[in-house]
Amino acid sequence: MKSRFSLILMLALTACTSHFITDKDYRTAVADDFQSRSSIMQAAGIDLASMDLNQKEEEALEFLYAYMPLGDIVNNAPEYYLDHYRMTRRALKEMPWGKNVPEREMRHFVLPVRVNNENLDSARYVFYEELAPRIKGMSMHDAVLEVNHWCHEKAVYMPSDRRTSSPLATVKTAYGRCGEESTLLVAALRSVGIPARQVYTPRWAHTDSNHAWVEAWVDGKWYFLGACEPEPVLNLGWFNAPASRGMLMHTNVFGRYNGPEEIVRETPNYTEINVIEHYAPESASVDVTVVDKDGNPVEGAKVDYKIYNYSEFNSVAYKLTDAQGKTALTAGLGDMMVYATKDGRFGFAKVTYGKDEVVSIVLEYEEGSEIPHMEMEIVPPVENAQLPDVTDEQRAENTRRMEYEDSLRNAYVATFYTAQTGLEYAKKFEKKYFPDQDQRIADILVASRGNHKEITDFLEEADQKGRLSRAYQLLETLSQKDLRDTPKSVLDDHLYYRVEGECSREYVCCPRVDTELLRPYREYFITNIPDSLADIVRGNTAEFVKWCKENLTMHDRISLRYVQLDPKRVWETRLADKGSREIFFVAVCRSFGVPAWMDPVTRVVKYVNGEDMLVYDVDFDAQEQIVAPKGKLQLTYTEIPLLDDPKYEVHFSISKYVNGEFQLQNYDGSWAELFRQPREMDCGYYMLVSGSRMSGGNVFADVEFFTIEEGKTTVEELVMR
């Protein structure tokens, strides 16, 4: 009898553990979410049923595909995600803490490949092979510290553009901005089976900046640490003090997440949670009610929570109101601007957390409303840092280790081109196609850092094929980050399959459109797009806009910002989201010699029409493409002490009203350079924000709304207090 009972118990336990997700209700919800994407999977050519999978593998892949963004579904083969799942199982099996990681934490903070919006790679394999022997025999706590020391060996902080490099690209480059460093550390921790997540403040309230770091799960509790900035203990970083002044700390958790933290919002891809209570000793919640002009509650209104930063009110979170027109958010004890909108109407109010418990916002304005000039003071939370104890011995040992790690990284960096070795290399070409360009070639090689062999191989083959001058021109269109992580195969495609003859370097030859990972697509489009459609692209580009509208199936609901589809895959699958459609349109136009680009200020896609040579704005929803109407804006300014020429996005900013929201216009320069004289701008409704930040972090801000009309000059005063 006893042996029979043991057999039954063993079979029952086996049945319970044969699932990747043991909770039946949660498993059903995941299956439903996965099934809702069946048409997308089919269009992308993904059929999990045809793969040789066991039950856990099948459920794990269903979980990943149920929540990954459109770009990840389309760009990568299912084998890529299967390999990552198998690596996750291996790490959890071989690491001593693997058996203690709960299913929820494993599912959401170990398994997912994606950390935020970085370019994906196969870092998990590389990192595991290097880290597993290094942390052998350590506790989970010590392993977290050790992995961060390893990351410090590989990379240090350096600001860069907003495209997020992959973890392997960050290692290859040996530096990255905070978002890239934290992505590197999260990927490294996950590779050895330690739950980890990227945490960030969308914007600081007390200064014009933001930051990202990492939280790691250790024996049932989350701890924080600065990525690639090892400290002797956890819950310590240079940002303890500023974090105590934070108003909001986010992390985006892959999939449906039912943890203990406050949920800011749930999307089809991730659950956004608020972890402000980990950092700010005091916080509060404010209840927001949105009503119409008659005082009736508005359901489904979008409520944007905005922090003043870089001279704009930057959205840091948003929620939708319920049937009673209500929503709420917890934040640090400071000031925010809360903006609500629905169906073309909007309203806003300044809210002080810790003082205001309830606020009502009336949707009283619409595009073109004459809103009186506003003055306000924005006050951030006060500092109240909580610091863990560190002994002198711990600090000295940590400093010693960091110096040694610096020496290892610097030895690797010493293999990069320097200004001198770059010039020596460039001189081999100086008598060929571009005299007096030695220094600029040297600058390109220095900027390429660990990617220098891809660049030199590209140049040398181009030299052999008589394309050296064009190769150099192509490299000059790239950003420094592009030079650091673009392989030769991509550069070859954009060099050898560009249109013959003279072409616009910026609007035809350049491979970059927005923030996408550069890919080879020109040869593919020239080979695979029928001549009939290619003739339309070249001869009547407006008809190609229409083709994109009619033939591409849009899935913005499951897209993720900065995770764009490969343009080739857009053509193959006929799937897209807004950003990927824009990149696809520009990529196809350039492949056939039509100048097309995304305007850096307005982010509107434009092209040059071949017949009249006019510049047209692309509107995929319009019946016909038009030349956008223009007016002019002039800002008058009266100097104040210590500020004779305010800087854009330091002292003032301008945002345009588009579909219910104010979108920042991305100018670069000062008032005198930009708006002392009338400047041509698209017609529309705008908001001008200016502010003077005081030493304590508070801001004296001014807000003005105005309209630019076609053919007219609008004059507004830029006020600095």
XYZ file of C-alpha atoms in Angstrom:
721
model
C 0.000 0.000 0.000
C 2.800 2.388 0.924
C 4.676 1.790 -2.322
C 1.481 2.327 -4.313
C 0.864 5.633 -2.508
C 4.434 6.706 -3.226
C 3.972 5.876 -6.903
C 0.731 7.869 -7.070
C 2.421 10.819 -5.311
C 5.388 10.670 -7.688
C 3.085 10.617 -10.706
C 1.090 13.526 -9.312
C 4.235 15.576 -8.719
C 5.471 14.721 -12.208
C 2.172 15.879 -13.666
C 2.379 19.133 -11.693
C 5.910 19.908 -12.851
C 5.438 18.995 -16.513
C 4.167 22.502 -17.238
C 6.243 25.619 -17.732
C 3.374 27.497 -16.036
C 1.897 25.501 -13.168
C -0.974 27.888 -12.395
C -3.816 26.637 -14.583
C -5.705 29.955 -14.701
C -2.569 31.890 -15.622
C -1.684 29.267 -18.211
C -5.132 29.668 -19.751
C -4.757 33.461 -19.877
C -1.379 33.109 -21.619
C -2.861 30.632 -24.106
C -5.647 33.101 -24.909
C -3.152 35.938 -25.414
C -1.015 33.702 -27.613
C -4.026 32.677 -29.693
C -4.986 36.330 -30.209
C -1.773 36.699 -32.226
C -2.345 33.692 -34.469
C -2.831 35.762 -37.628
C 0.409 37.645 -36.968
C 2.277 34.402 -36.337
C 0.917 32.952 -39.563
C 1.898 36.014 -41.590
C 5.374 35.878 -40.043
C 5.709 32.192 -40.991
C 5.920 30.937 -37.398
C 4.417 27.519 -36.626
C 5.335 26.197 -33.196
C 3.337 23.015 -33.820
C 5.785 22.000 -36.532
C 8.754 22.191 -34.143
C 10.041 19.275 -32.086
C 9.175 20.648 -28.628
C 8.405 19.099 -25.282
C 5.501 20.498 -23.267
C 7.567 22.948 -21.215
C 9.341 24.257 -24.299
C 6.076 24.734 -26.136
C 4.481 26.583 -23.204
C 7.590 28.728 -22.709
C 7.572 29.761 -26.366
C 3.843 30.442 -26.218
C 4.474 32.682 -23.190
C 7.212 34.597 -25.025
C 5.220 34.996 -28.248
C 2.095 36.010 -26.333
C 3.802 39.197 -25.123
C 6.843 40.023 -27.253
C 6.523 43.148 -29.436
C 5.797 42.910 -33.133
C 9.409 43.551 -34.103
C 10.660 40.595 -32.080
C 7.997 38.285 -33.523
C 8.888 39.196 -37.088
C 12.651 39.780 -36.962
C 13.819 36.556 -35.245
C 13.216 32.877 -35.902
C 11.506 30.810 -33.166
C 14.712 28.770 -32.763
C 16.339 31.925 -31.383
C 13.879 32.046 -28.480
C 13.947 28.279 -27.988
C 17.721 28.383 -27.545
C 17.342 31.137 -24.956
C 14.783 29.093 -23.033
C 17.128 26.095 -23.036
C 19.969 28.289 -21.806
C 17.701 29.534 -19.020
C 16.934 25.958 -17.960
C 20.640 25.121 -18.035
C 21.570 28.082 -15.866
C 18.853 27.352 -13.314
C 19.944 23.711 -13.194
C 23.661 24.394 -12.816
C 23.578 27.446 -10.523
C 23.081 26.549 -6.829
C 20.287 29.099 -6.367
C 18.366 27.932 -9.425
C 16.041 25.657 -7.498
C 15.114 28.523 -5.170
C 14.005 30.986 -7.840
C 10.187 31.102 -7.775
C 8.319 30.436 -10.993
C 6.981 33.985 -11.224
C 10.429 35.548 -10.907
C 11.916 33.027 -13.343
C 9.190 33.658 -15.883
C 9.356 37.452 -15.842
C 12.912 38.284 -14.778
C 15.158 35.432 -15.984
C 13.645 33.977 -19.158
C 12.891 37.118 -21.243
C 15.562 37.993 -23.775
C 14.557 41.642 -23.979
C 15.395 44.054 -21.139
C 13.995 47.285 -22.581
C 14.322 48.486 -26.187
C 17.865 47.326 -26.958
C 18.952 45.553 -30.122
C 18.770 41.820 -29.417
C 21.746 39.465 -29.637
C 22.995 36.131 -28.289
C 24.754 37.495 -25.212
C 23.211 34.873 -22.936
C 25.457 32.115 -24.307
C 28.628 34.209 -24.275
C 28.031 35.644 -20.822
C 27.166 32.307 -19.223
C 30.350 30.609 -20.406
C 32.455 33.416 -18.956
C 30.506 34.049 -15.743
C 29.524 30.578 -14.556
C 33.093 29.535 -13.605
C 33.758 32.932 -12.054
C 30.866 32.800 -9.576
C 31.123 29.091 -8.804
C 30.592 28.441 -5.081
C 29.334 31.957 -4.325
C 26.105 32.855 -2.584
C 23.437 34.535 -4.673
C 24.185 37.828 -2.900
C 27.918 37.692 -3.628
C 27.300 36.541 -7.184
C 25.300 39.708 -7.905
C 28.204 41.859 -6.712
C 30.696 39.762 -8.682
C 28.718 39.949 -11.915
C 28.686 43.731 -11.578
C 32.478 43.720 -11.160
C 32.673 41.690 -14.373
C 30.483 44.273 -16.118
C 32.830 47.022 -14.900
C 35.688 45.158 -16.550
C 33.762 45.311 -19.787
C 32.263 48.819 -19.905
C 32.090 52.245 -18.277
C 29.727 55.170 -18.682
C 29.718 57.383 -21.752
C 26.708 59.380 -23.036
C 25.454 58.607 -26.518
C 22.363 58.776 -28.704
C 19.009 57.230 -27.810
C 19.377 54.004 -29.803
C 20.190 51.247 -27.302
C 23.060 48.984 -28.283
C 22.890 45.262 -27.640
C 24.797 43.878 -24.633
C 27.491 42.358 -26.872
C 27.878 45.653 -28.735
C 28.352 47.450 -25.417
C 31.101 44.978 -24.479
C 32.702 45.390 -27.902
C 32.627 49.178 -27.520
C 33.745 49.130 -23.839
C 31.345 51.849 -22.831
C 27.672 52.794 -22.911
C 25.157 55.208 -21.500
C 23.263 54.208 -18.352
C 20.483 52.500 -20.302
C 23.069 50.355 -22.086
C 25.092 49.623 -18.938
C 21.955 48.542 -17.084
C 20.846 46.407 -20.035
C 24.282 44.759 -19.971
C 24.066 43.988 -16.245
C 20.506 42.660 -16.428
C 21.460 40.410 -19.348
C 24.522 39.165 -17.455
C 22.569 38.416 -14.259
C 19.809 36.631 -16.163
C 22.403 34.564 -18.015
C 23.370 32.906 -14.702
C 19.801 32.474 -13.496
C 19.524 35.534 -11.232
C 16.243 37.460 -11.617
C 17.020 41.032 -12.649
C 15.219 44.079 -14.022
C 16.104 47.526 -15.288
C 14.765 50.365 -13.143
C 14.726 53.950 -14.297
C 13.474 57.357 -13.433
C 11.949 58.681 -16.675
C 13.144 62.126 -15.613
C 14.557 63.531 -12.380
C 12.398 66.224 -10.801
C 15.279 68.238 -9.334
C 17.645 68.408 -12.320
C 17.559 68.098 -16.104
C 18.534 64.484 -16.599
C 17.392 60.907 -16.066
C 19.008 57.624 -15.063
C 18.674 53.849 -15.243
C 20.050 51.176 -12.927
C 19.340 47.578 -11.923
C 17.433 45.633 -9.320
C 18.387 42.010 -8.602
C 16.288 39.444 -6.735
C 18.299 37.767 -3.962
C 16.773 35.140 -1.695
C 13.285 36.610 -1.781
C 14.069 40.334 -1.833
C 14.857 42.957 -4.474
C 18.097 44.974 -4.094
C 19.405 47.784 -6.293
C 22.855 48.541 -7.689
C 24.464 50.861 -10.213
C 25.262 49.007 -13.423
C 29.002 48.707 -14.203
C 29.571 50.785 -11.030
C 30.376 48.108 -8.416
C 30.000 48.955 -4.748
C 31.017 46.845 -1.733
C 27.369 46.224 -0.793
C 23.948 46.209 -2.408
C 21.437 49.077 -2.152
C 24.260 51.546 -2.693
C 25.097 53.760 -5.663
C 26.008 57.328 -6.445
C 22.300 57.917 -7.023
C 21.013 57.134 -3.490
C 20.580 60.832 -2.760
C 18.970 61.903 -6.083
C 16.778 58.781 -6.037
C 15.399 59.913 -2.688
C 14.212 63.045 -4.560
C 12.647 61.022 -7.353
C 8.955 61.286 -8.124
C 8.581 58.073 -10.100
C 10.657 54.914 -10.598
C 9.574 52.471 -13.296
C 10.290 49.021 -14.490
C 8.578 47.318 -17.404
C 7.915 43.652 -16.641
C 7.547 41.286 -19.577
C 4.026 39.855 -19.937
C 1.122 39.710 -17.500
C 2.642 40.253 -14.067
C 0.883 39.765 -10.751
C 3.582 40.818 -8.286
C 3.167 42.967 -5.169
C 4.192 46.306 -6.727
C 1.776 49.054 -7.816
C 0.762 48.592 -11.451
C 0.945 51.824 -13.425
C -0.547 50.273 -16.551
C -0.835 47.021 -18.427
C -0.038 46.790 -22.130
C -0.256 43.837 -24.510
C 3.517 43.426 -24.107
C 4.438 44.352 -20.550
C 3.230 45.429 -17.143
C 4.589 48.782 -16.025
C 5.132 48.867 -12.262
C 6.024 51.685 -9.892
C 8.834 51.013 -7.391
C 9.172 54.543 -6.005
C 8.761 53.253 -2.443
C 12.112 51.439 -2.737
C 13.894 54.789 -3.055
C 11.889 57.729 -1.744
C 11.228 57.344 1.996
C 7.984 59.259 1.606
C 5.441 59.090 -1.198
C 1.750 59.763 -1.669
C -1.105 58.995 -4.021
C -3.323 61.539 -5.750
C -6.806 60.659 -7.008
C -7.585 62.295 -10.359
C -11.090 62.783 -11.722
C -11.607 63.861 -15.326
C -14.875 65.600 -16.237
C -16.330 67.352 -19.269
C -17.410 71.014 -19.339
C -20.748 70.062 -17.790
C -19.115 68.253 -14.888
C -19.854 64.723 -16.122
C -17.179 62.052 -15.527
C -15.234 61.042 -18.633
C -14.421 57.373 -19.036
C -11.353 56.335 -21.013
C -9.613 59.707 -20.835
C -5.837 59.481 -21.097
C -4.202 61.024 -18.043
C -0.530 61.949 -18.560
C 1.686 62.566 -15.539
C 4.403 65.058 -16.464
C 7.626 66.149 -14.767
C 9.350 69.407 -15.716
C 12.715 68.430 -17.206
C 14.847 69.825 -20.041
C 12.463 72.796 -20.215
C 9.422 70.696 -21.122
C 6.692 68.864 -19.276
C 7.867 65.342 -20.012
C 5.371 62.470 -19.763
C 6.595 59.897 -17.246
C 3.462 57.750 -16.926
C -0.091 57.618 -18.140
C -3.303 55.910 -17.106
C -6.860 55.692 -18.427
C -9.845 56.777 -16.362
C -12.498 54.277 -15.267
C -16.274 54.557 -15.648
C -16.338 57.201 -12.902
C -13.658 59.238 -14.671
C -11.115 58.349 -11.974
C -7.543 57.141 -11.791
C -4.639 57.494 -9.341
C -0.850 57.348 -9.175
C 1.667 57.148 -6.315
C 4.706 59.418 -6.550
C 7.339 61.231 -4.487
C 6.424 64.388 -2.602
C 6.820 67.059 -5.257
C 5.007 68.820 -8.108
C 3.762 67.351 -11.373
C 1.694 68.607 -14.253
C -1.247 66.282 -14.886
C -2.658 66.487 -18.422
C -5.877 64.766 -19.513
C -7.267 64.365 -23.021
C -10.004 62.606 -24.956
C -11.725 63.134 -28.313
C -9.842 66.318 -29.170
C -10.399 68.071 -25.851
C -7.877 68.519 -23.052
C -7.287 70.002 -19.633
C -4.464 70.116 -17.106
C -3.536 71.025 -13.555
C -0.428 71.332 -11.423
C -0.558 68.762 -8.611
C 1.492 68.724 -5.402
C 1.988 65.202 -4.042
C 1.761 65.109 -0.269
C -0.553 68.125 -0.267
C -3.212 67.466 -2.909
C -5.142 64.276 -2.280
C -7.835 64.798 -4.927
C -7.786 66.820 -8.147
C -10.434 67.372 -10.809
C -9.432 68.137 -14.400
C -11.942 69.645 -16.806
C -11.577 68.926 -20.524
C -12.230 72.579 -21.254
C -9.791 73.240 -24.111
C -9.398 72.175 -27.724
C -6.969 72.919 -30.543
C -6.743 76.663 -31.019
C -8.108 77.585 -27.579
C -6.919 80.927 -26.262
C -5.409 79.992 -22.911
C -4.083 82.824 -20.723
C -0.348 83.019 -20.025
C 0.570 80.942 -16.968
C 3.284 81.317 -14.353
C 4.038 78.593 -11.828
C 6.712 77.312 -9.476
C 7.589 73.601 -9.772
C 9.013 72.176 -6.539
C 10.782 68.767 -6.428
C 10.912 66.422 -3.421
C 13.469 67.116 -0.710
C 16.524 64.893 -0.296
C 16.303 62.119 2.279
C 18.873 59.473 1.337
C 19.111 56.150 3.168
C 22.664 54.725 2.991
C 23.781 51.220 4.003
C 26.880 50.760 6.173
C 30.232 50.193 4.471
C 33.428 49.501 6.416
C 36.755 51.085 5.535
C 38.096 47.638 4.668
C 35.197 46.994 2.259
C 35.697 50.356 0.583
C 39.462 49.871 0.203
C 39.060 46.391 -1.283
C 36.379 47.594 -3.691
C 38.604 50.464 -4.838
C 41.512 48.080 -5.378
C 39.360 45.780 -7.475
C 37.955 48.626 -9.570
C 41.459 49.857 -10.372
C 42.448 46.365 -11.506
C 39.281 46.082 -13.590
C 40.055 49.447 -15.179
C 43.464 48.093 -16.189
C 41.893 45.045 -17.865
C 39.400 47.155 -19.798
C 42.043 49.711 -20.727
C 44.279 46.952 -22.090
C 41.450 45.984 -24.433
C 40.754 49.621 -25.373
C 44.448 49.975 -26.214
C 43.815 47.699 -29.210
C 41.519 50.357 -30.728
C 42.693 52.973 -33.196
C 44.097 56.180 -31.722
C 44.360 59.565 -33.389
C 47.943 58.708 -34.375
C 47.393 55.139 -35.619
C 44.237 56.272 -37.389
C 46.215 58.877 -39.328
C 48.870 56.321 -40.183
C 46.221 54.006 -41.596
C 44.469 56.811 -43.511
C 47.691 57.836 -45.297
C 47.581 54.661 -47.382
C 44.632 56.208 -49.237
C 45.681 59.864 -49.342
C 46.790 59.870 -52.993
C 43.786 57.988 -54.312
C 40.353 59.588 -54.194
C 40.090 62.166 -51.440
C 43.212 64.176 -50.588
C 43.292 66.119 -47.322
C 40.772 63.758 -45.731
C 43.281 61.884 -43.567
C 42.076 63.411 -40.328
C 38.431 62.666 -41.035
C 39.188 59.023 -41.846
C 41.225 58.824 -38.655
C 38.276 60.232 -36.713
C 36.013 57.531 -38.184
C 38.428 54.789 -37.136
C 38.772 56.187 -33.625
C 34.981 56.401 -33.301
C 34.540 52.780 -34.459
C 36.347 51.478 -31.324
C 36.007 47.670 -31.138
C 34.299 47.573 -34.527
C 37.365 48.917 -36.347
C 38.124 45.741 -38.314
C 34.661 45.848 -39.910
C 35.386 49.424 -41.015
C 38.901 48.808 -42.327
C 37.840 45.642 -44.181
C 35.010 47.651 -45.750
C 37.371 50.417 -46.871
C 39.996 48.063 -48.253
C 37.529 46.039 -50.316
C 35.954 49.264 -51.582
C 39.448 50.417 -52.584
C 39.993 47.204 -54.533
C 36.678 47.677 -56.342
C 37.230 51.346 -57.156
C 34.538 52.543 -54.729
C 36.724 54.076 -52.033
C 35.426 57.628 -52.392
C 31.818 56.476 -52.118
C 32.673 54.215 -49.189
C 34.122 57.169 -47.336
C 31.041 59.281 -48.115
C 28.812 56.508 -46.769
C 30.750 56.294 -43.505
C 30.412 60.044 -43.069
C 26.603 59.714 -42.972
C 26.732 57.366 -39.966
C 26.517 58.247 -36.300
C 29.322 57.292 -33.952
C 27.178 54.485 -32.541
C 26.587 53.182 -36.075
C 30.351 53.070 -36.585
C 30.661 51.035 -33.386
C 28.189 48.258 -34.180
C 27.456 48.110 -37.917
C 28.952 45.045 -39.646
C 30.676 45.149 -43.023
C 27.825 43.207 -44.664
C 25.423 46.087 -43.985
C 27.869 48.684 -45.243
C 28.509 46.634 -48.393
C 24.796 46.510 -49.192
C 24.413 50.269 -48.903
C 27.567 50.909 -50.937
C 27.284 48.490 -53.846
C 23.518 48.681 -54.332
C 23.054 52.427 -54.234
C 21.742 54.184 -57.326
C 24.325 55.163 -59.908
C 25.310 58.764 -60.475
C 25.048 61.681 -58.116
C 22.651 61.280 -55.214
C 21.783 63.076 -52.028
C 24.218 61.841 -49.402
C 21.782 62.525 -46.558
C 18.460 61.592 -48.167
C 19.383 58.749 -50.573
C 22.796 57.269 -49.791
C 22.489 57.318 -45.990
C 21.240 54.018 -44.506
C 19.847 55.564 -41.322
C 16.215 56.718 -41.090
C 15.338 56.908 -37.393
C 16.627 54.873 -34.428
C 16.520 51.441 -36.070
C 19.350 48.929 -36.111
C 20.980 49.324 -39.530
C 20.278 46.394 -41.826
C 21.006 45.428 -45.434
C 17.947 45.912 -47.610
C 18.889 47.622 -50.889
C 19.927 44.531 -52.849
C 16.849 42.736 -51.534
C 14.429 45.473 -52.604
C 16.050 45.942 -56.013
C 15.822 42.176 -56.593
C 12.396 41.443 -55.127
C 10.202 44.494 -55.695
C 8.489 44.199 -59.090
C 9.456 46.695 -61.785
C 5.876 47.955 -61.889
C 5.997 49.021 -58.244
C 9.555 50.327 -58.552
C 8.382 52.578 -61.396
C 5.618 53.910 -59.127
C 8.135 54.639 -56.372
C 10.327 56.583 -58.783
C 7.654 58.240 -60.866
C 4.662 58.835 -58.579
C 5.748 58.455 -54.979
C 2.342 59.508 -53.673
C 0.967 56.276 -55.148
C 3.557 54.320 -53.150
C 2.253 56.028 -50.007
C -1.162 54.710 -50.982
C 0.282 51.237 -51.649
C 1.719 51.146 -48.111
C -1.635 52.184 -46.670
C -3.533 49.492 -48.594
C -1.100 46.581 -48.386
C 0.498 46.741 -44.932
C -1.433 45.424 -41.942
C -0.786 47.657 -38.947
C -0.284 46.354 -35.402
C 0.564 49.428 -33.350
C -1.171 47.932 -30.323
C 1.613 45.381 -29.823
C 4.514 47.510 -31.029
C 7.273 48.790 -28.760
C 8.993 52.104 -29.308
C 12.458 51.726 -30.875
C 11.853 48.023 -31.656
C 11.318 48.354 -35.388
C 10.802 45.660 -38.003
C 13.516 44.853 -40.493
C 12.351 46.599 -43.713
C 12.827 43.339 -45.621
C 10.486 41.553 -43.214
C 7.873 44.272 -43.683
C 7.883 43.463 -47.391
C 7.822 39.692 -46.810
C 5.091 39.636 -44.160
C 3.134 42.799 -45.029
C 3.113 43.498 -41.264
C 4.111 46.826 -39.737
C 3.631 49.359 -37.004
C 3.793 53.131 -37.407
C 7.542 53.504 -36.983
C 8.387 50.440 -39.067
C 6.111 51.568 -41.895
C 7.847 54.935 -41.985
C 11.288 53.294 -42.073
C 10.139 50.837 -44.748
C 8.781 53.685 -46.904
C 12.034 55.657 -46.689
C 14.156 52.531 -47.231
C 12.305 51.587 -50.413
C 12.403 55.164 -51.733
C 16.136 55.450 -51.177
C 16.757 52.027 -52.737
C 15.299 53.394 -55.987
C 16.956 56.809 -55.779
C 14.051 58.860 -54.398
C 15.131 61.338 -51.683
C 13.172 60.556 -48.505
C 13.802 61.194 -44.814
C 12.328 61.781 -41.390
C 12.397 65.442 -40.396
C 14.622 65.733 -37.301
C 12.475 68.505 -35.793
C 8.908 67.324 -36.398
C 9.583 63.593 -37.022
C 7.348 63.788 -40.094
C 8.422 61.633 -43.056
C 9.068 63.624 -46.233
C 10.023 62.912 -49.832
C 10.954 64.854 -52.954
C 8.457 64.366 -55.774
C 10.182 63.534 -59.054
C 7.883 65.607 -61.250
C 7.688 68.989 -59.523
C 10.716 68.511 -57.179
C 8.674 69.797 -54.244
C 8.975 68.379 -50.725
C 5.844 66.546 -49.599
C 4.856 65.391 -46.117
C 3.811 61.747 -45.930
C 0.355 61.163 -44.496
C -0.658 57.514 -44.870
C -4.257 58.312 -43.974
C -4.739 61.199 -46.415
C -6.425 60.856 -49.786
C -3.597 62.809 -51.381
C -0.158 63.967 -50.317
C 0.305 67.698 -49.908
C 3.000 70.259 -49.285
C 2.491 71.200 -45.635
C 1.301 74.813 -45.152
C 3.828 77.077 -43.438
C 3.844 80.142 -41.270
C 6.557 81.801 -39.207
C 7.365 82.203 -35.528
C 9.427 84.952 -33.934
C 10.225 85.052 -30.222
C 11.108 88.329 -28.566
C 13.342 88.176 -25.503
C 14.413 90.716 -22.892
C 17.740 89.824 -21.304
C 17.879 89.035 -17.606
C 21.065 88.987 -15.482
C 23.383 86.065 -16.376
C 21.261 84.956 -19.347
C 21.560 86.830 -22.609
C 20.732 83.955 -24.985
C 18.467 81.147 -23.668
C 19.220 77.639 -24.963
C 16.627 75.312 -26.472
C 15.791 72.338 -24.216
C 17.753 74.010 -21.442
C 15.718 77.181 -20.907
C 12.758 76.780 -23.282
C 11.005 74.339 -25.599
C 8.166 74.289 -28.126
C 5.651 71.466 -28.576
C 3.052 71.037 -31.321
C -0.487 69.799 -30.721
C -0.948 66.516 -32.622
C -3.879 64.144 -32.075
C -4.676 65.416 -28.604
C -1.114 65.650 -27.295
C 1.703 68.181 -27.383
C 4.747 66.724 -29.155
C 8.170 68.238 -28.578
C 9.830 69.860 -31.610
C 13.471 68.755 -31.701
C 15.423 71.938 -32.358
C 19.094 72.366 -31.527
C 20.513 75.780 -30.713
C 19.775 78.986 -28.829
C 17.078 81.638 -29.013
C 19.301 83.940 -31.088
C 20.101 81.159 -33.557
C 16.579 79.821 -33.817
C 13.914 82.459 -33.172
C 15.399 85.958 -32.924
C 14.340 86.313 -36.547
C 11.076 84.828 -37.901
C 11.509 81.092 -38.498
C 9.401 79.022 -40.880
C 7.351 76.324 -39.152
C 4.406 74.080 -39.944
C 1.040 75.682 -39.292
C -0.659 74.480 -36.134
C -1.291 74.947 -32.432
C 1.750 75.141 -30.161
C 2.826 75.359 -26.525
C 5.879 77.361 -25.460
C 7.416 76.359 -22.104
C 10.274 78.217 -20.438
C 11.827 77.896 -17.027
C 14.636 78.985 -14.742
C 15.895 76.204 -12.466
C 17.155 77.343 -9.089
C 20.052 75.821 -7.141
C 17.645 73.824 -4.978
C 16.045 72.208 -8.014
C 12.795 74.194 -8.067
C 11.778 75.859 -11.323
C 10.054 79.145 -12.117
C 8.147 78.178 -15.244
C 6.054 80.027 -17.822
C 3.630 78.518 -20.337
C 2.148 80.149 -23.423
C -0.153 78.710 -26.125
C -0.292 80.115 -29.655
C -1.294 79.325 -33.241
C 0.806 79.614 -36.404
C -1.274 80.447 -39.468
C -0.382 79.964 -43.099
C 1.579 82.835 -44.592
C 1.602 84.807 -41.326
C 4.240 85.582 -38.701
C 3.302 84.901 -35.089
C 5.231 86.912 -32.505
C 5.423 85.655 -28.906
C 7.450 86.727 -25.890
C 9.985 84.300 -24.445
C 9.828 84.915 -20.700
C 12.668 83.910 -18.379
C 12.200 84.681 -14.720
